[in-house]
Amino acid sequence: MTGHAPPHKPPPKRRLAASARDRGENRAGILAAATAEFARHGLAGARVDRIAASAGTNKRMLYYYFGNKEALFTAVLEAAYADIRAAETRLSLLDVPPAEGIRRLIAFTWNYFIAHPQFLMLLNTENLYRGQHLRGRNEVRSLNSPLIATLSEILRRGRADGSFRAEPDALQLYISIAGLAYFYLSNNHTLSAIFARDLARPGARRERLAHMTELVVGYLRHGPE
Amino acid sequence: MTGHAPPHKPPPKRRLAASARDRGENRAGILAAATAEFARHGLAGARVDRIAASAGTNKRMLYYYFGNKEALFTAVLEAAYADIRAAETRLSLLDVPPAEGIRRLIAFTWNYFIAHPQFLMLLNTENLYRGQHLRGRNEVRSLNSPLIATLSEILRRGRADGSFRAEPDALQLYISIAGLAYFYLSNNHTLSAIFARDLARPGARRERLAHMTELVVGYLRHGPE
């Protein structure tokens, strides 16, 4: 089929002369379309021409902005991390008492994962590829390290004011909070089937959040054993 | 291509006259080969002829035992659950004090997931298919309900003897224990990349198990908040 495709036309002049704002909208539109496509079809199954059509552009513009499909996937992953980390920053976790900061982070993580199932699918795909698109990317490290720094500071304050007795490593604790939410959602179908309980109904989601919160905050307040 | 395939020959007579033991070995060999194939290629990508060749049999025998590819996948899932639940039973969790029973279950789950990456891949695949192969299977429910009954009994005993103050739902607690282990392993590549720490080295695994254990046992012993 590709042998019969017309040769690529250069992008129209008005595109190349587009304002910075137009370029930003173009890029954001392509990223949004690519996020949906990669989440749905994985990396191998995703098609660049479907992404271009969905974003109202063409493959040439897409390659102009992003280089190739793998680079576009990397950009999608980085944008997805930037989104969740930016939303966490808006929680102002250091403006509230330590235990309340932890409760907010747990509830936020839970609700964010529910509202962004595409984020979980993208992470699953990247783990199939053994993290190769993220490995060694300084941008993605500098996106994620402030979260761990904030969590470390919450833990330090909680120990200093006597509200926390446990002293976990901040990264371990973050992975635990994310894992308590992620596994329940990503494996909801198998868990519901093998235990014969509908774990996706709204009441079940409230129960899950309450359990995760009491598990983590109870441990932090009272100490390890 | 299939138009040129030779017509299926009936299975050789010695197969149809095979002893019960031979039949069991055949079936087990096909299940083992199918487990590896489905874990590696997913359901859509798995090829029945590769499974048959790997098991030293042919497609006709495979269909004789299992019916079709979807039914074989269902049998693989059920065998995988049967394996982990049988191994859990051998832990004798009710023969030790409640906190020790919880510690054993956490360590077992962690080490089992590390030793059986195929199990995690199979669950990921079945969740992509929205649990359709497990849903409504009474066999799989009767495999999994004894685990929750055992965990309920451990929690009841811990409250009765004063060693536990928390009173979580047993299913929520099991999902938490599994999730704390599962997410760390299934998302190891992305987590290692974004936080710039090698989370797969042996020392990191010991640290993770220690953290999960102190989180869960600390919470159970001291109560929710």
PDB file of N, CA and C in Angstrom, chain A residues 81 103 121 123 126-128 130-131 134 141 144 148 168-169 171-176 178-180 182-184 186-190 193-197 199 207-208 211 214-215 217-219 221-225, chain B residues 81 103 121 123 126-128 130-131 134-135 141 144 148 169 171-176 178-180 182-184 186-190 193-197 199 207-208 211 214-215 217-219 221-225:
ATOM      1  N   TYR A  81       3.592  12.296  33.045  1.00  0.00           N
ATOM      2  CA  TYR A  81       4.200  12.514  34.362  1.00  0.00           C
ATOM      3  C   TYR A  81       4.130  13.988  34.761  1.00  0.00           C
ATOM      4  N   ARG A 103      -3.012  12.059  53.974  1.00  0.00           N
ATOM      5  CA  ARG A 103      -4.392  11.743  53.556  1.00  0.00           C
ATOM      6  C   ARG A 103      -4.718  12.362  52.198  1.00  0.00           C
ATOM      7  N   MET A 121      -2.490   2.720  31.530  1.00  0.00           N
ATOM      8  CA  MET A 121      -2.210   1.931  30.328  1.00  0.00           C
ATOM      9  C   MET A 121      -0.839   2.303  29.744  1.00  0.00           C
ATOM     10  N   LEU A 123       1.746   3.446  31.371  1.00  0.00           N
ATOM     11  CA  LEU A 123       2.807   2.894  32.227  1.00  0.00           C
ATOM     12  C   LEU A 123       2.948   1.398  31.987  1.00  0.00           C
ATOM     13  N   GLU A 126       4.942   0.994  28.799  1.00  0.00           N
ATOM     14  CA  GLU A 126       6.362   1.321  28.972  1.00  0.00           C
ATOM     15  C   GLU A 126       7.082   0.234  29.781  1.00  0.00           C
ATOM     16  N   ASN A 127       6.385  -0.409  30.726  1.00  0.00           N
ATOM     17  CA  ASN A 127       7.014  -1.509  31.457  1.00  0.00           C
ATOM     18  C   ASN A 127       7.198  -2.743  30.579  1.00  0.00           C
ATOM     19  N   LEU A 128       6.283  -2.964  29.621  1.00  0.00           N
ATOM     20  CA  LEU A 128       6.502  -4.033  28.638  1.00  0.00           C
ATOM     21  C   LEU A 128       7.801  -3.799  27.877  1.00  0.00           C
ATOM     22  N   ARG A 130      10.354  -2.408  29.108  1.00  0.00           N
ATOM     23  CA  ARG A 130      11.414  -2.375  30.112  1.00  0.00           C
ATOM     24  C   ARG A 130      11.915  -0.969  30.402  1.00  0.00           C
ATOM     25  N   GLY A 131      11.018   0.011  30.292  1.00  0.00           N
ATOM     26  CA  GLY A 131      11.370   1.374  30.671  1.00  0.00           C
ATOM     27  C   GLY A 131      12.359   2.053  29.754  1.00  0.00           C
ATOM     28  N   LEU A 134      12.137   5.913  28.995  1.00  0.00           N
ATOM     29  CA  LEU A 134      12.330   6.855  30.103  1.00  0.00           C
ATOM     30  C   LEU A 134      13.751   6.804  30.663  1.00  0.00           C
ATOM     31  N   ARG A 141      13.445  12.653  35.423  1.00  0.00           N
ATOM     32  CA  ARG A 141      13.912  12.616  36.813  1.00  0.00           C
ATOM     33  C   ARG A 141      13.638  13.928  37.522  1.00  0.00           C
ATOM     34  N   ASN A 144      10.112  14.213  38.659  1.00  0.00           N
ATOM     35  CA  ASN A 144       9.602  13.340  39.708  1.00  0.00           C
ATOM     36  C   ASN A 144      10.282  13.517  41.058  1.00  0.00           C
ATOM     37  N   ILE A 148       9.207  13.293  45.800  1.00  0.00           N
ATOM     38  CA  ILE A 148       9.852  12.546  46.878  1.00  0.00           C
ATOM     39  C   ILE A 148      10.436  13.506  47.917  1.00  0.00           C
ATOM     40  N   PRO A 168       9.618   5.573  57.555  1.00  0.00           N
ATOM     41  CA  PRO A 168       9.884   4.881  56.291  1.00  0.00           C
ATOM     42  C   PRO A 168      10.699   5.743  55.341  1.00  0.00           C
ATOM     43  N   ASP A 169      11.362   5.103  54.418  1.00  0.00           N
ATOM     44  CA  ASP A 169      11.977   5.789  53.290  1.00  0.00           C
ATOM     45  C   ASP A 169      10.851   6.401  52.438  1.00  0.00           C
ATOM     46  N   LEU A 171      10.608   7.197  49.284  1.00  0.00           N
ATOM     47  CA  LEU A 171      10.326   6.541  47.996  1.00  0.00           C
ATOM     48  C   LEU A 171       9.550   5.241  48.212  1.00  0.00           C
ATOM     49  N   GLN A 172       9.947   4.449  49.216  1.00  0.00           N
ATOM     50  CA  GLN A 172       9.187   3.221  49.516  1.00  0.00           C
ATOM     51  C   GLN A 172       7.730   3.579  49.823  1.00  0.00           C
ATOM     52  N   LEU A 173       7.531   4.616  50.621  1.00  0.00           N
ATOM     53  CA  LEU A 173       6.166   4.969  51.010  1.00  0.00           C
ATOM     54  C   LEU A 173       5.362   5.431  49.795  1.00  0.00           C
ATOM     55  N   TYR A 174       5.997   6.225  48.913  1.00  0.00           N
ATOM     56  CA  TYR A 174       5.251   6.651  47.731  1.00  0.00           C
ATOM     57  C   TYR A 174       4.867   5.452  46.863  1.00  0.00           C
ATOM     58  N   ILE A 175       5.800   4.521  46.671  1.00  0.00           N
ATOM     59  CA  ILE A 175       5.490   3.331  45.862  1.00  0.00           C
ATOM     60  C   ILE A 175       4.352   2.539  46.515  1.00  0.00           C
ATOM     61  N   SER A 176       4.317   2.512  47.846  1.00  0.00           N
ATOM     62  CA  SER A 176       3.225   1.807  48.536  1.00  0.00           C
ATOM     63  C   SER A 176       1.892   2.488  48.293  1.00  0.00           C
ATOM     64  N   ALA A 178       1.022   4.478  45.824  1.00  0.00           N
ATOM     65  CA  ALA A 178       0.628   4.292  44.425  1.00  0.00           C
ATOM     66  C   ALA A 178       0.197   2.850  44.175  1.00  0.00           C
ATOM     67  N   GLY A 179       0.935   1.888  44.739  1.00  0.00           N
ATOM     68  CA  GLY A 179       0.631   0.476  44.507  1.00  0.00           C
ATOM     69  C   GLY A 179      -0.703   0.050  45.095  1.00  0.00           C
ATOM     70  N   LEU A 180      -1.045   0.568  46.286  1.00  0.00           N
ATOM     71  CA  LEU A 180      -2.339   0.234  46.901  1.00  0.00           C
ATOM     72  C   LEU A 180      -3.487   0.652  45.998  1.00  0.00           C
ATOM     73  N   TYR A 182      -3.096   1.514  42.497  1.00  0.00           N
ATOM     74  CA  TYR A 182      -2.885   1.046  41.127  1.00  0.00           C
ATOM     75  C   TYR A 182      -3.353  -0.396  40.946  1.00  0.00           C
ATOM     76  N   PHE A 183      -2.899  -1.289  41.829  1.00  0.00           N
ATOM     77  CA  PHE A 183      -3.212  -2.718  41.682  1.00  0.00           C
ATOM     78  C   PHE A 183      -4.719  -2.963  41.750  1.00  0.00           C
ATOM     79  N   TYR A 184      -5.379  -2.288  42.681  1.00  0.00           N
ATOM     80  CA  TYR A 184      -6.832  -2.454  42.815  1.00  0.00           C
ATOM     81  C   TYR A 184      -7.527  -2.084  41.503  1.00  0.00           C
ATOM     82  N   SER A 186      -5.934  -1.563  38.273  1.00  0.00           N
ATOM     83  CA  SER A 186      -5.441  -2.238  37.064  1.00  0.00           C
ATOM     84  C   SER A 186      -5.877  -3.705  37.039  1.00  0.00           C
ATOM     85  N   ASN A 187      -6.041  -4.323  38.213  1.00  0.00           N
ATOM     86  CA  ASN A 187      -6.428  -5.728  38.285  1.00  0.00           C
ATOM     87  C   ASN A 187      -7.870  -5.898  38.758  1.00  0.00           C
ATOM     88  N   ASN A 188      -8.664  -4.860  38.582  1.00  0.00           N
ATOM     89  CA  ASN A 188     -10.038  -4.907  39.079  1.00  0.00           C
ATOM     90  C   ASN A 188     -10.840  -6.066  38.499  1.00  0.00           C
ATOM     91  N   HIS A 189     -10.617  -6.355  37.221  1.00  0.00           N
ATOM     92  CA  HIS A 189     -11.414  -7.401  36.578  1.00  0.00           C
ATOM     93  C   HIS A 189     -11.096  -8.781  37.146  1.00  0.00           C
ATOM     94  N   THR A 190      -9.806  -9.095  37.272  1.00  0.00           N
ATOM     95  CA  THR A 190      -9.476 -10.419  37.813  1.00  0.00           C
ATOM     96  C   THR A 190      -9.870 -10.519  39.277  1.00  0.00           C
ATOM     97  N   ALA A 193     -13.533 -11.054  39.637  1.00  0.00           N
ATOM     98  CA  ALA A 193     -13.950 -12.386  39.181  1.00  0.00           C
ATOM     99  C   ALA A 193     -13.571 -13.464  40.190  1.00  0.00           C
ATOM    100  N   ILE A 194     -12.335 -13.433  40.690  1.00  0.00           N
ATOM    101  CA  ILE A 194     -11.901 -14.547  41.542  1.00  0.00           C
ATOM    102  C   ILE A 194     -12.500 -14.461  42.930  1.00  0.00           C
ATOM    103  N   PHE A 195     -12.844 -13.245  43.387  1.00  0.00           N
ATOM    104  CA  PHE A 195     -13.408 -13.115  44.728  1.00  0.00           C
ATOM    105  C   PHE A 195     -14.916 -12.856  44.700  1.00  0.00           C
ATOM    106  N   ALA A 196     -15.506 -12.878  43.496  1.00  0.00           N
ATOM    107  CA  ALA A 196     -16.958 -12.771  43.351  1.00  0.00           C
ATOM    108  C   ALA A 196     -17.529 -11.557  44.081  1.00  0.00           C
ATOM    109  N   ARG A 197     -16.835 -10.417  43.971  1.00  0.00           N
ATOM    110  CA  ARG A 197     -17.350  -9.185  44.545  1.00  0.00           C
ATOM    111  C   ARG A 197     -17.119  -8.073  43.523  1.00  0.00           C
ATOM    112  N   LEU A 199     -15.837  -4.975  42.530  1.00  0.00           N
ATOM    113  CA  LEU A 199     -14.921  -4.006  43.134  1.00  0.00           C
ATOM    114  C   LEU A 199     -14.900  -2.684  42.376  1.00  0.00           C
ATOM    115  N   GLU A 207     -14.907   2.459  49.986  1.00  0.00           N
ATOM    116  CA  GLU A 207     -14.346   1.518  50.969  1.00  0.00           C
ATOM    117  C   GLU A 207     -12.846   1.350  50.753  1.00  0.00           C
ATOM    118  N   ARG A 208     -12.452   1.279  49.491  1.00  0.00           N
ATOM    119  CA  ARG A 208     -11.032   1.086  49.207  1.00  0.00           C
ATOM    120  C   ARG A 208     -10.210   2.274  49.681  1.00  0.00           C
ATOM    121  N   HIS A 211      -9.869   2.218  53.397  1.00  0.00           N
ATOM    122  CA  HIS A 211      -8.918   1.193  53.844  1.00  0.00           C
ATOM    123  C   HIS A 211      -7.471   1.631  53.613  1.00  0.00           C
ATOM    124  N   GLU A 214      -6.494   4.340  56.161  1.00  0.00           N
ATOM    125  CA  GLU A 214      -6.278   3.895  57.546  1.00  0.00           C
ATOM    126  C   GLU A 214      -5.040   3.000  57.648  1.00  0.00           C
ATOM    127  N   LEU A 215      -4.738   2.249  56.602  1.00  0.00           N
ATOM    128  CA  LEU A 215      -3.531   1.420  56.592  1.00  0.00           C
ATOM    129  C   LEU A 215      -2.266   2.293  56.669  1.00  0.00           C
ATOM    130  N   VAL A 217      -1.910   5.770  57.179  1.00  0.00           N
ATOM    131  CA  VAL A 217      -1.836   6.766  58.264  1.00  0.00           C
ATOM    132  C   VAL A 217      -1.717   6.073  59.619  1.00  0.00           C
ATOM    133  N   GLY A 218      -2.426   4.934  59.780  1.00  0.00           N
ATOM    134  CA  GLY A 218      -2.308   4.176  61.033  1.00  0.00           C
ATOM    135  C   GLY A 218      -0.873   3.739  61.272  1.00  0.00           C
ATOM    136  N   TYR A 219      -0.235   3.219  60.253  1.00  0.00           N
ATOM    137  CA  TYR A 219       1.173   2.812  60.363  1.00  0.00           C
ATOM    138  C   TYR A 219       2.071   3.999  60.706  1.00  0.00           C
ATOM    139  N   ARG A 221       1.404   6.869  62.137  1.00  0.00           N
ATOM    140  CA  ARG A 221       1.163   7.461  63.451  1.00  0.00           C
ATOM    141  C   ARG A 221       1.711   6.608  64.585  1.00  0.00           C
ATOM    142  N   HIS A 222       1.565   5.267  64.409  1.00  0.00           N
ATOM    143  CA  HIS A 222       1.846   4.407  65.562  1.00  0.00           C
ATOM    144  C   HIS A 222       3.157   3.665  65.461  1.00  0.00           C
ATOM    145  N   GLY A 223       3.781   3.694  64.308  1.00  0.00           N
ATOM    146  CA  GLY A 223       5.092   3.047  64.187  1.00  0.00           C
ATOM    147  C   GLY A 223       4.989   1.624  63.688  1.00  0.00           C
ATOM    148  N   PRO A 224       6.158   1.067  63.384  1.00  0.00           N
ATOM    149  CA  PRO A 224       6.218  -0.177  62.634  1.00  0.00           C
ATOM    150  C   PRO A 224       5.674  -1.399  63.352  1.00  0.00           C
ATOM    151  N   GLU A 225       6.091  -1.706  64.578  1.00  0.00           N
ATOM    152  CA  GLU A 225       5.649  -2.990  65.150  1.00  0.00           C
ATOM    153  C   GLU A 225       5.375  -2.843  66.639  1.00  0.00           C
TER     154      GLU A 225
ATOM    155  N   TYR B  81      -3.826 -19.903  39.274  1.00  0.00           N
ATOM    156  CA  TYR B  81      -4.422 -19.618  40.581  1.00  0.00           C
ATOM    157  C   TYR B  81      -4.344 -20.845  41.496  1.00  0.00           C
ATOM    158  N   ARG B 103       3.084 -11.983  58.539  1.00  0.00           N
ATOM    159  CA  ARG B 103       4.454 -11.843  58.012  1.00  0.00           C
ATOM    160  C   ARG B 103       4.759 -12.924  56.969  1.00  0.00           C
ATOM    161  N   MET B 121       2.204 -11.578  34.243  1.00  0.00           N
ATOM    162  CA  MET B 121       1.899 -11.291  32.838  1.00  0.00           C
ATOM    163  C   MET B 121       0.520 -11.837  32.457  1.00  0.00           C
ATOM    164  N   LEU B 123      -2.050 -12.292  34.430  1.00  0.00           N
ATOM    165  CA  LEU B 123      -3.091 -11.456  35.038  1.00  0.00           C
ATOM    166  C   LEU B 123      -3.240 -10.148  34.262  1.00  0.00           C
ATOM    167  N   GLU B 126      -5.276 -10.949  31.188  1.00  0.00           N
ATOM    168  CA  GLU B 126      -6.692 -11.178  31.478  1.00  0.00           C
ATOM    169  C   GLU B 126      -7.408  -9.868  31.844  1.00  0.00           C
ATOM    170  N   ASN B 127      -6.690  -8.933  32.470  1.00  0.00           N
ATOM    171  CA  ASN B 127      -7.310  -7.643  32.757  1.00  0.00           C
ATOM    172  C   ASN B 127      -7.524  -6.814  31.487  1.00  0.00           C
ATOM    173  N   LEU B 128      -6.618  -6.962  30.506  1.00  0.00           N
ATOM    174  CA  LEU B 128      -6.850  -6.328  29.202  1.00  0.00           C
ATOM    175  C   LEU B 128      -8.157  -6.825  28.591  1.00  0.00           C
ATOM    176  N   ARG B 130     -10.698  -7.656  30.286  1.00  0.00           N
ATOM    177  CA  ARG B 130     -11.736  -7.311  31.256  1.00  0.00           C
ATOM    178  C   ARG B 130     -12.232  -8.518  32.056  1.00  0.00           C
ATOM    179  N   GLY B 131     -11.343  -9.465  32.308  1.00  0.00           N
ATOM    180  CA  GLY B 131     -11.680 -10.598  33.165  1.00  0.00           C
ATOM    181  C   GLY B 131     -12.690 -11.566  32.574  1.00  0.00           C
ATOM    182  N   LEU B 134     -12.465 -15.436  33.293  1.00  0.00           N
ATOM    183  CA  LEU B 134     -12.634 -15.899  34.675  1.00  0.00           C
ATOM    184  C   LEU B 134     -14.050 -15.652  35.194  1.00  0.00           C
ATOM    185  N   ARG B 135     -14.721 -14.660  34.607  1.00  0.00           N
ATOM    186  CA  ARG B 135     -16.003 -14.216  35.162  1.00  0.00           C
ATOM    187  C   ARG B 135     -17.010 -15.368  35.185  1.00  0.00           C
ATOM    188  N   ARG B 141     -13.645 -19.322  41.757  1.00  0.00           N
ATOM    189  CA  ARG B 141     -14.083 -18.770  43.045  1.00  0.00           C
ATOM    190  C   ARG B 141     -13.801 -19.741  44.179  1.00  0.00           C
ATOM    191  N   ASN B 144     -10.252 -19.585  45.294  1.00  0.00           N
ATOM    192  CA  ASN B 144      -9.740 -18.382  45.939  1.00  0.00           C
ATOM    193  C   ASN B 144     -10.400 -18.043  47.270  1.00  0.00           C
ATOM    194  N   ILE B 148      -9.247 -16.102  51.578  1.00  0.00           N
ATOM    195  CA  ILE B 148      -9.878 -15.003  52.316  1.00  0.00           C
ATOM    196  C   ILE B 148     -10.436 -15.512  53.644  1.00  0.00           C
ATOM    197  N   ASP B 169     -11.304  -5.290  56.608  1.00  0.00           N
ATOM    198  CA  ASP B 169     -11.929  -6.345  55.807  1.00  0.00           C
ATOM    199  C   ASP B 169     -10.808  -7.232  55.235  1.00  0.00           C
ATOM    200  N   LEU B 171     -10.614  -9.141  52.584  1.00  0.00           N
ATOM    201  CA  LEU B 171     -10.356  -9.009  51.145  1.00  0.00           C
ATOM    202  C   LEU B 171      -9.575  -7.727  50.846  1.00  0.00           C
ATOM    203  N   GLN B 172      -9.965  -6.612  51.489  1.00  0.00           N
ATOM    204  CA  GLN B 172      -9.199  -5.369  51.304  1.00  0.00           C
ATOM    205  C   GLN B 172      -7.735  -5.584  51.706  1.00  0.00           C
ATOM    206  N   LEU B 173      -7.527  -6.253  52.823  1.00  0.00           N
ATOM    207  CA  LEU B 173      -6.157  -6.449  53.293  1.00  0.00           C
ATOM    208  C   LEU B 173      -5.368  -7.329  52.326  1.00  0.00           C
ATOM    209  N   TYR B 174      -6.009  -8.383  51.813  1.00  0.00           N
ATOM    210  CA  TYR B 174      -5.284  -9.220  50.853  1.00  0.00           C
ATOM    211  C   TYR B 174      -4.919  -8.429  49.601  1.00  0.00           C
ATOM    212  N   ILE B 175      -5.851  -7.639  49.092  1.00  0.00           N
ATOM    213  CA  ILE B 175      -5.561  -6.827  47.898  1.00  0.00           C
ATOM    214  C   ILE B 175      -4.411  -5.856  48.195  1.00  0.00           C
ATOM    215  N   SER B 176      -4.356  -5.340  49.416  1.00  0.00           N
ATOM    216  CA  SER B 176      -3.259  -4.436  49.784  1.00  0.00           C
ATOM    217  C   SER B 176      -1.921  -5.164  49.794  1.00  0.00           C
ATOM    218  N   ALA B 178      -1.088  -7.928  48.217  1.00  0.00           N
ATOM    219  CA  ALA B 178      -0.726  -8.275  46.840  1.00  0.00           C
ATOM    220  C   ALA B 178      -0.303  -7.030  46.066  1.00  0.00           C
ATOM    221  N   GLY B 179      -1.027  -5.924  46.248  1.00  0.00           N
ATOM    222  CA  GLY B 179      -0.743  -4.703  45.501  1.00  0.00           C
ATOM    223  C   GLY B 179       0.608  -4.095  45.862  1.00  0.00           C
ATOM    224  N   LEU B 180       0.961  -4.133  47.161  1.00  0.00           N
ATOM    225  CA  LEU B 180       2.258  -3.599  47.593  1.00  0.00           C
ATOM    226  C   LEU B 180       3.400  -4.324  46.895  1.00  0.00           C
ATOM    227  N   TYR B 182       2.967  -6.408  43.969  1.00  0.00           N
ATOM    228  CA  TYR B 182       2.728  -6.480  42.522  1.00  0.00           C
ATOM    229  C   TYR B 182       3.198  -5.208  41.807  1.00  0.00           C
ATOM    230  N   PHE B 183       2.763  -4.061  42.319  1.00  0.00           N
ATOM    231  CA  PHE B 183       3.054  -2.790  41.643  1.00  0.00           C
ATOM    232  C   PHE B 183       4.560  -2.535  41.583  1.00  0.00           C
ATOM    233  N   TYR B 184       5.238  -2.815  42.697  1.00  0.00           N
ATOM    234  CA  TYR B 184       6.691  -2.615  42.730  1.00  0.00           C
ATOM    235  C   TYR B 184       7.365  -3.431  41.636  1.00  0.00           C
ATOM    236  N   SER B 186       5.731  -5.111  38.848  1.00  0.00           N
ATOM    237  CA  SER B 186       5.213  -4.944  37.479  1.00  0.00           C
ATOM    238  C   SER B 186       5.652  -3.593  36.915  1.00  0.00           C
ATOM    239  N   ASN B 187       5.826  -2.580  37.769  1.00  0.00           N
ATOM    240  CA  ASN B 187       6.203  -1.245  37.313  1.00  0.00           C
ATOM    241  C   ASN B 187       7.652  -0.915  37.661  1.00  0.00           C
ATOM    242  N   ASN B 188       8.458  -1.943  37.875  1.00  0.00           N
ATOM    243  CA  ASN B 188       9.833  -1.726  38.304  1.00  0.00           C
ATOM    244  C   ASN B 188      10.624  -0.864  37.328  1.00  0.00           C
ATOM    245  N   HIS B 189      10.404  -1.066  36.025  1.00  0.00           N
ATOM    246  CA  HIS B 189      11.180  -0.329  35.029  1.00  0.00           C
ATOM    247  C   HIS B 189      10.857   1.153  35.054  1.00  0.00           C
ATOM    248  N   THR B 190       9.564   1.514  35.069  1.00  0.00           N
ATOM    249  CA  THR B 190       9.228   2.943  35.087  1.00  0.00           C
ATOM    250  C   THR B 190       9.646   3.575  36.411  1.00  0.00           C
ATOM    251  N   ALA B 193      13.318   4.187  36.493  1.00  0.00           N
ATOM    252  CA  ALA B 193      13.718   5.260  35.579  1.00  0.00           C
ATOM    253  C   ALA B 193      13.351   6.632  36.130  1.00  0.00           C
ATOM    254  N   ILE B 194      12.120   6.786  36.611  1.00  0.00           N
ATOM    255  CA  ILE B 194      11.703   8.144  36.999  1.00  0.00           C
ATOM    256  C   ILE B 194      12.325   8.576  38.317  1.00  0.00           C
ATOM    257  N   PHE B 195      12.663   7.611  39.192  1.00  0.00           N
ATOM    258  CA  PHE B 195      13.255   7.991  40.475  1.00  0.00           C
ATOM    259  C   PHE B 195      14.769   7.732  40.515  1.00  0.00           C
ATOM    260  N   ALA B 196      15.338   7.294  39.380  1.00  0.00           N
ATOM    261  CA  ALA B 196      16.795   7.139  39.266  1.00  0.00           C
ATOM    262  C   ALA B 196      17.378   6.276  40.378  1.00  0.00           C
ATOM    263  N   ARG B 197      16.686   5.177  40.695  1.00  0.00           N
ATOM    264  CA  ARG B 197      17.217   4.229  41.686  1.00  0.00           C
ATOM    265  C   ARG B 197      16.968   2.827  41.148  1.00  0.00           C
ATOM    266  N   LEU B 199      15.682  -0.400  41.397  1.00  0.00           N
ATOM    267  CA  LEU B 199      14.782  -1.073  42.335  1.00  0.00           C
ATOM    268  C   LEU B 199      14.752  -2.579  42.122  1.00  0.00           C
ATOM    269  N   GLU B 207      14.901  -4.563  51.087  1.00  0.00           N
ATOM    270  CA  GLU B 207      14.357  -3.325  51.667  1.00  0.00           C
ATOM    271  C   GLU B 207      12.850  -3.234  51.432  1.00  0.00           C
ATOM    272  N   ARG B 208      12.434  -3.625  50.229  1.00  0.00           N
ATOM    273  CA  ARG B 208      11.008  -3.547  49.919  1.00  0.00           C
ATOM    274  C   ARG B 208      10.202  -4.492  50.813  1.00  0.00           C
ATOM    275  N   HIS B 211       9.909  -3.056  54.259  1.00  0.00           N
ATOM    276  CA  HIS B 211       8.958  -1.935  54.310  1.00  0.00           C
ATOM    277  C   HIS B 211       7.509  -2.429  54.276  1.00  0.00           C
ATOM    278  N   GLU B 214       6.570  -4.008  57.651  1.00  0.00           N
ATOM    279  CA  GLU B 214       6.377  -3.079  58.777  1.00  0.00           C
ATOM    280  C   GLU B 214       5.144  -2.204  58.554  1.00  0.00           C
ATOM    281  N   LEU B 215       4.834  -1.899  57.319  1.00  0.00           N
ATOM    282  CA  LEU B 215       3.615  -1.128  57.027  1.00  0.00           C
ATOM    283  C   LEU B 215       2.367  -1.914  57.440  1.00  0.00           C
ATOM    284  N   VAL B 217       2.026  -4.940  59.205  1.00  0.00           N
ATOM    285  CA  VAL B 217       1.970  -5.462  60.579  1.00  0.00           C
ATOM    286  C   VAL B 217       1.875  -4.314  61.583  1.00  0.00           C
ATOM    287  N   GLY B 218       2.582  -3.210  61.299  1.00  0.00           N
ATOM    288  CA  GLY B 218       2.485  -2.041  62.176  1.00  0.00           C
ATOM    289  C   GLY B 218       1.050  -1.541  62.270  1.00  0.00           C
ATOM    290  N   TYR B 219       0.392  -1.426  61.137  1.00  0.00           N
ATOM    291  CA  TYR B 219      -1.015  -1.008  61.107  1.00  0.00           C
ATOM    292  C   TYR B 219      -1.904  -1.984  61.872  1.00  0.00           C
ATOM    293  N   ARG B 221      -1.197  -4.111  64.257  1.00  0.00           N
ATOM    294  CA  ARG B 221      -0.947  -4.180  65.699  1.00  0.00           C
ATOM    295  C   ARG B 221      -1.456  -2.954  66.429  1.00  0.00           C
ATOM    296  N   HIS B 222      -1.348  -1.793  65.790  1.00  0.00           N
ATOM    297  CA  HIS B 222      -1.618  -0.555  66.537  1.00  0.00           C
ATOM    298  C   HIS B 222      -2.935   0.101  66.185  1.00  0.00           C
ATOM    299  N   GLY B 223      -3.586  -0.358  65.148  1.00  0.00           N
ATOM    300  CA  GLY B 223      -4.893   0.200  64.829  1.00  0.00           C
ATOM    301  C   GLY B 223      -4.815   1.321  63.828  1.00  0.00           C
ATOM    302  N   PRO B 224      -5.982   1.747  63.354  1.00  0.00           N
ATOM    303  CA  PRO B 224      -6.070   2.621  62.193  1.00  0.00           C
ATOM    304  C   PRO B 224      -5.509   4.027  62.398  1.00  0.00           C
ATOM    305  N   GLU B 225      -5.912   4.759  63.424  1.00  0.00           N
ATOM    306  CA  GLU B 225      -5.454   6.165  63.484  1.00  0.00           C
ATOM    307  C   GLU B 225      -5.148   6.593  64.910  1.00  0.00           C
TER     308      GLU B 225
END
